[in-house]
PDB file of C-alpha atoms in Angstrom:
ATOM      1  CA  CYS A 143    -104.256  80.686-104.476  1.00 55.00           C
ATOM      2  CA  LEU A 144    -102.428  78.120-105.378  1.00 58.00           C
ATOM      3  CA  ASN A 145    -105.612  75.197-103.836  1.00 58.00           C
ATOM      4  CA  SER A 146    -107.961  77.228-105.222  1.00 62.00           C
ATOM      5  CA  PHE A 147    -106.360  76.563-108.767  1.00 63.00           C
ATOM      6  CA  SER A 148    -105.952  72.659-108.629  1.00 61.00           C
ATOM      7  CA  VAL A 149    -108.047  71.279-109.885  1.00 59.00           C
ATOM      8  CA  LEU A 150    -107.039  72.788-113.198  1.00 64.00           C
ATOM      9  CA  LEU A 151    -103.998  72.657-112.950  1.00 61.00           C
ATOM     10  CA  ALA A 152    -103.997  69.206-111.879  1.00 60.00           C
ATOM     11  CA  ALA A 153    -105.782  68.939-115.534  1.00 60.00           C
ATOM     12  CA  ARG A 154    -101.880  69.117-116.802  1.00 61.00           C
ATOM     13  CA  SER A 155     -99.505  67.771-114.614  1.00 70.00           C
ATOM     14  CA  SER A 156     -99.993  66.288-111.135  1.00 73.00           C
ATOM     15  CA  VAL A 157     -95.993  67.052-111.316  1.00 79.00           C
ATOM     16  CA  VAL A 158     -96.454  70.447-111.902  1.00 79.00           C
ATOM     17  CA  LEU A 159     -98.817  71.193-109.369  1.00 81.00           C
ATOM     18  CA  LEU A 160     -95.878  69.698-107.401  1.00 84.00           C
ATOM     19  CA  VAL A 161     -94.067  72.053-107.681  1.00 84.00           C
ATOM     20  CA  LEU A 162     -95.756  74.444-107.142  1.00 86.00           C
ATOM     21  CA  SER A 163     -96.669  73.081-104.083  1.00 88.00           C
ATOM     22  CA  ILE A 164     -93.714  73.407-103.536  1.00 91.00           C
ATOM     23  CA  VAL A 165     -92.662  77.169-104.683  1.00 90.00           C
ATOM     24  CA  GLN A 166     -95.514  78.160-102.145  1.00 89.00           C
ATOM     25  CA  ASP A 167     -95.058  76.123 -99.082  1.00 93.00           C
ATOM     26  CA  ILE A 168     -91.233  77.807 -99.146  1.00 95.00           C
ATOM     27  CA  ALA A 169     -92.374  80.972-100.392  1.00 92.00           C
ATOM     28  CA  LEU A 170     -94.431  80.768 -96.505  1.00 93.00           C
ATOM     29  CA  VAL A 171     -91.629  79.877 -94.787  1.00 94.00           C
ATOM     30  CA  PHE A 172     -89.334  82.795 -96.283  1.00 95.00           C
ATOM     31  CA  GLY A 173     -92.660  85.363 -95.486  1.00 92.00           C
ATOM     32  CA  LEU A 174     -92.216  83.994 -91.925  1.00 91.00           C
ATOM     33  CA  THR A 175     -88.009  83.869 -91.709  1.00 93.00           C
ATOM     34  CA  ALA A 176     -88.263  88.149 -92.965  1.00 93.00           C
ATOM     35  CA  LEU A 177     -90.899  88.253 -90.561  1.00 91.00           C
ATOM     36  CA  TYR A 178     -87.962  87.128 -87.692  1.00 89.00           C
ATOM     37  CA  LEU A 179     -85.144  88.878 -89.862  1.00 92.00           C
ATOM     38  CA  THR A 180     -87.107  92.073 -88.650  1.00 91.00           C
ATOM     39  CA  PHE A 181     -87.841  90.672 -85.042  1.00 89.00           C
ATOM     40  CA  PHE A 182     -84.040  90.497 -84.889  1.00 89.00           C
ATOM     41  CA  SER A 183     -83.207  94.577 -86.061  1.00 88.00           C
ATOM     42  CA  THR A 184     -85.079  95.431 -83.244  1.00 88.00           C
ATOM     43  CA  PHE A 185     -83.893  97.657 -80.536  1.00 86.00           C
ATOM     44  CA  VAL A 186     -86.169  95.826 -78.330  1.00 85.00           C
ATOM     45  CA  PHE A 187     -84.322  92.382 -79.623  1.00 87.00           C
ATOM     46  CA  LYS A 188     -80.830  93.810 -78.858  1.00 84.00           C
ATOM     47  CA  ALA A 189     -81.609  95.235 -75.705  1.00 80.00           C
ATOM     48  CA  GLY A 190     -82.010  91.639 -74.784  1.00 82.00           C
ATOM     49  CA  LEU A 191     -85.786  91.538 -74.097  1.00 82.00           C
ATOM     50  CA  VAL A 192     -86.373  88.468 -76.931  1.00 86.00           C
ATOM     51  CA  GLY A 193     -89.019  87.109 -73.752  1.00 86.00           C
ATOM     52  CA  LEU A 194     -91.151  91.116 -74.203  1.00 86.00           C
ATOM     53  CA  LEU A 195     -91.077  90.629 -78.127  1.00 87.00           C
ATOM     54  CA  LEU A 196     -92.085  86.652 -77.978  1.00 88.00           C
ATOM     55  CA  ARG A 197     -94.632  88.012 -76.158  1.00 88.00           C
ATOM     56  CA  GLY A 198     -95.812  90.447 -78.106  1.00 88.00           C
ATOM     57  CA  PHE A 199     -95.782  88.345 -81.674  1.00 93.00           C
ATOM     58  CA  ALA A 200     -96.398  84.650 -79.729  1.00 94.00           C
ATOM     59  CA  GLY A 201    -100.260  85.461 -81.590  1.00 94.00           C
ATOM     60  CA  THR A 202     -98.362  85.685 -84.827  1.00 94.00           C
ATOM     61  CA  ILE A 203     -95.660  83.363 -84.288  1.00 94.00           C
ATOM     62  CA  ALA A 204     -99.023  80.238 -84.319  1.00 96.00           C
ATOM     63  CA  VAL A 205    -101.020  80.728 -86.563  1.00 96.00           C
ATOM     64  CA  GLY A 206     -97.555  81.080 -88.891  1.00 95.00           C
ATOM     65  CA  VAL A 207     -96.601  77.745 -87.559  1.00 95.00           C
ATOM     66  CA  ALA A 208    -100.153  76.188 -88.414  1.00 97.00           C
ATOM     67  CA  TYR A 209    -100.352  77.832 -91.975  1.00 96.00           C
ATOM     68  CA  VAL A 210     -97.532  76.480 -93.109  1.00 95.00           C
ATOM     69  CA  THR A 211     -98.232  72.855 -90.943  1.00 96.00           C
ATOM     70  CA  ALA A 212    -102.098  72.687 -92.464  1.00 96.00           C
ATOM     71  CA  THR A 213    -101.599  73.784 -95.366  1.00 94.00           C
ATOM     72  CA  VAL A 214     -98.563  71.402 -96.309  1.00 95.00           C
ATOM     73  CA  ALA A 215    -100.575  68.589 -94.993  1.00 95.00           C
ATOM     74  CA  TYR A 216    -103.192  69.632 -96.810  1.00 93.00           C
ATOM     75  CA  GLN A 217    -101.360  69.981-100.021  1.00 90.00           C
ATOM     76  CA  ALA A 218     -99.283  66.496 -99.008  1.00 91.00           C
ATOM     77  CA  TRP A 219    -102.813  65.018 -98.525  1.00 90.00           C
ATOM     78  CA  SER A 220    -104.167  65.683-102.000  1.00 86.00           C
ATOM     79  CA  LEU A 221    -101.608  65.140-103.482  1.00 84.00           C
ATOM     80  CA  GLY A 222    -102.150  61.609-101.607  1.00 86.00           C
ATOM     81  CA  VAL A 223    -105.639  61.557-103.111  1.00 83.00           C
ATOM     82  CA  ARG A 224    -103.963  62.141-107.392  1.00 79.00           C
ATOM     83  CA  TRP A 225    -101.916  60.341-107.188  1.00 78.00           C
ATOM     84  CA  GLU A 226    -103.067  57.243-105.999  1.00 77.00           C
ATOM     85  CA  ARG A 227    -106.522  57.327-108.034  1.00 70.00           C
ATOM     86  CA  ASP A 228    -104.894  58.145-112.231  1.00 66.00           C
ATOM     87  CA  GLY A 229    -106.010  61.352-112.491  1.00 60.00           C
ATOM     88  CA  GLU A 230    -109.566  61.221-110.812  1.00 64.00           C
ATOM     89  CA  TYR A 231    -110.221  63.174-107.871  1.00 66.00           C
ATOM     90  CA  ARG A 232    -112.503  62.586-105.825  1.00 75.00           C
ATOM     91  CA  TRP A 233    -113.227  64.643-102.125  1.00 80.00           C
ATOM     92  CA  SER A 234    -113.498  62.357 -98.677  1.00 86.00           C
ATOM     93  CA  ALA A 235    -114.496  64.551 -95.630  1.00 90.00           C
ATOM     94  CA  GLY A 236    -111.816  64.074 -94.178  1.00 91.00           C
ATOM     95  CA  LEU A 237    -109.501  66.196 -96.528  1.00 91.00           C
ATOM     96  CA  GLN A 238    -112.564  68.402 -97.333  1.00 92.00           C
ATOM     97  CA  VAL A 239    -112.581  69.783 -93.003  1.00 94.00           C
ATOM     98  CA  MET A 240    -108.451  70.156 -93.773  1.00 94.00           C
ATOM     99  CA  TYR A 241    -109.337  72.125 -96.241  1.00 92.00           C
ATOM    100  CA  VAL A 242    -111.283  73.975 -94.435  1.00 94.00           C
ATOM    101  CA  ILE A 243    -109.149  74.492 -91.741  1.00 95.00           C
ATOM    102  CA  GLN A 244    -106.616  75.207 -94.361  1.00 94.00           C
ATOM    103  CA  LYS A 245    -108.948  78.074 -95.543  1.00 94.00           C
ATOM    104  CA  VAL A 246    -109.283  79.238 -92.109  1.00 96.00           C
ATOM    105  CA  LEU A 247    -106.554  78.687 -90.641  1.00 96.00           C
ATOM    106  CA  ALA A 248    -105.408  81.356 -93.992  1.00 95.00           C
ATOM    107  CA  VAL A 249    -107.164  83.927 -93.400  1.00 96.00           C
ATOM    108  CA  LEU A 250    -106.183  84.116 -89.452  1.00 97.00           C
ATOM    109  CA  TYR A 251    -102.536  84.262 -90.924  1.00 95.00           C
ATOM    110  CA  TYR A 252    -103.115  86.784 -93.030  1.00 94.00           C
ATOM    111  CA  TYR A 253    -104.478  89.349 -91.567  1.00 96.00           C
ATOM    112  CA  SER A 254    -101.846  88.173 -87.921  1.00 95.00           C
ATOM    113  CA  TYR A 255     -99.086  88.681 -90.829  1.00 93.00           C
ATOM    114  CA  LYS A 256    -100.219  92.073 -91.359  1.00 94.00           C
ATOM    115  CA  ARG A 257    -100.926  93.393 -88.542  1.00 94.00           C
ATOM    116  CA  ALA A 258     -97.585  91.840 -86.955  1.00 94.00           C
ATOM    117  CA  ALA A 259     -95.586  94.259 -90.193  1.00 91.00           C
ATOM    118  CA  TYR A 260     -98.036  96.988 -88.977  1.00 93.00           C
ATOM    119  CA  LYS A 261     -97.073  96.533 -85.194  1.00 91.00           C
ATOM    120  CA  LEU A 262     -93.228  96.128 -85.851  1.00 90.00           C
ATOM    121  CA  GLY A 263     -93.406  99.206 -87.833  1.00 88.00           C
ATOM    122  CA  ASP A 264     -93.917 101.690 -84.945  1.00 85.00           C
ATOM    123  CA  THR A 265     -91.302 103.377 -83.110  1.00 84.00           C
ATOM    124  CA  LYS A 266     -91.082 101.568 -79.987  1.00 83.00           C
ATOM    125  CA  TYR A 267     -88.982  98.447 -80.359  1.00 83.00           C
ATOM    126  CA  TYR A 268     -86.413 100.200 -82.390  1.00 83.00           C
ATOM    127  CA  GLN A 269     -85.772 103.139 -80.257  1.00 83.00           C
ATOM    128  CA  ASP A 270     -84.723 103.270 -76.172  1.00 81.00           C
ATOM    129  CA  SER A 271     -88.318 104.464 -74.534  1.00 78.00           C
ATOM    130  CA  GLU A 272     -89.813 105.335 -72.052  1.00 81.00           C
ATOM    131  CA  TRP A 273     -92.449 102.192 -72.812  1.00 77.00           C
ATOM    132  CA  LEU A 274     -89.290  99.697 -73.039  1.00 78.00           C
ATOM    133  CA  ARG A 275     -87.705 100.819 -70.308  1.00 80.00           C
ATOM    134  CA  GLU A 276     -90.523 100.649 -67.961  1.00 80.00           C
ATOM    135  CA  ASN A 277     -91.175  96.487 -69.140  1.00 75.00           C
ATOM    136  CA  MET A 278     -87.295  96.675 -68.282  1.00 74.00           C
ATOM    137  CA  LYS A 279     -87.758  97.451 -64.748  1.00 75.00           C
ATOM    138  CA  SER A 280     -91.024  94.812 -64.369  1.00 70.00           C
ATOM    139  CA  ARG A 281     -88.664  92.134 -65.880  1.00 63.00           C
TER     140      ARG A 281
END
């Protein structure tokens, strides 16, 4: 959301935009940290089947890391362009590509994050179950 309104925010001060970008990045890291802490509270994790959790949520982890990386890269590039040209903001071809990549990853990130939260609501992750025993045997 912040990236969409960056043109309006930059009219006031690039420092304000920098601070808001840092806040956005910290919020993304906190969101991923909350997801990982949820992993730690599952029975599957406590039973020592961390690999089972990682296999089940590998896509979410990969997309989350890629999204945070793309967001930081886009913000750094965008702010660099703003500061180099002293208030004048022009989109280069590379910056446009980075913007599109970041937005595509945003959609994938929010979808996979919500899907992971929904999956972690399943009781099979929080108690001993036949599903867990089958996975322990195949290990």
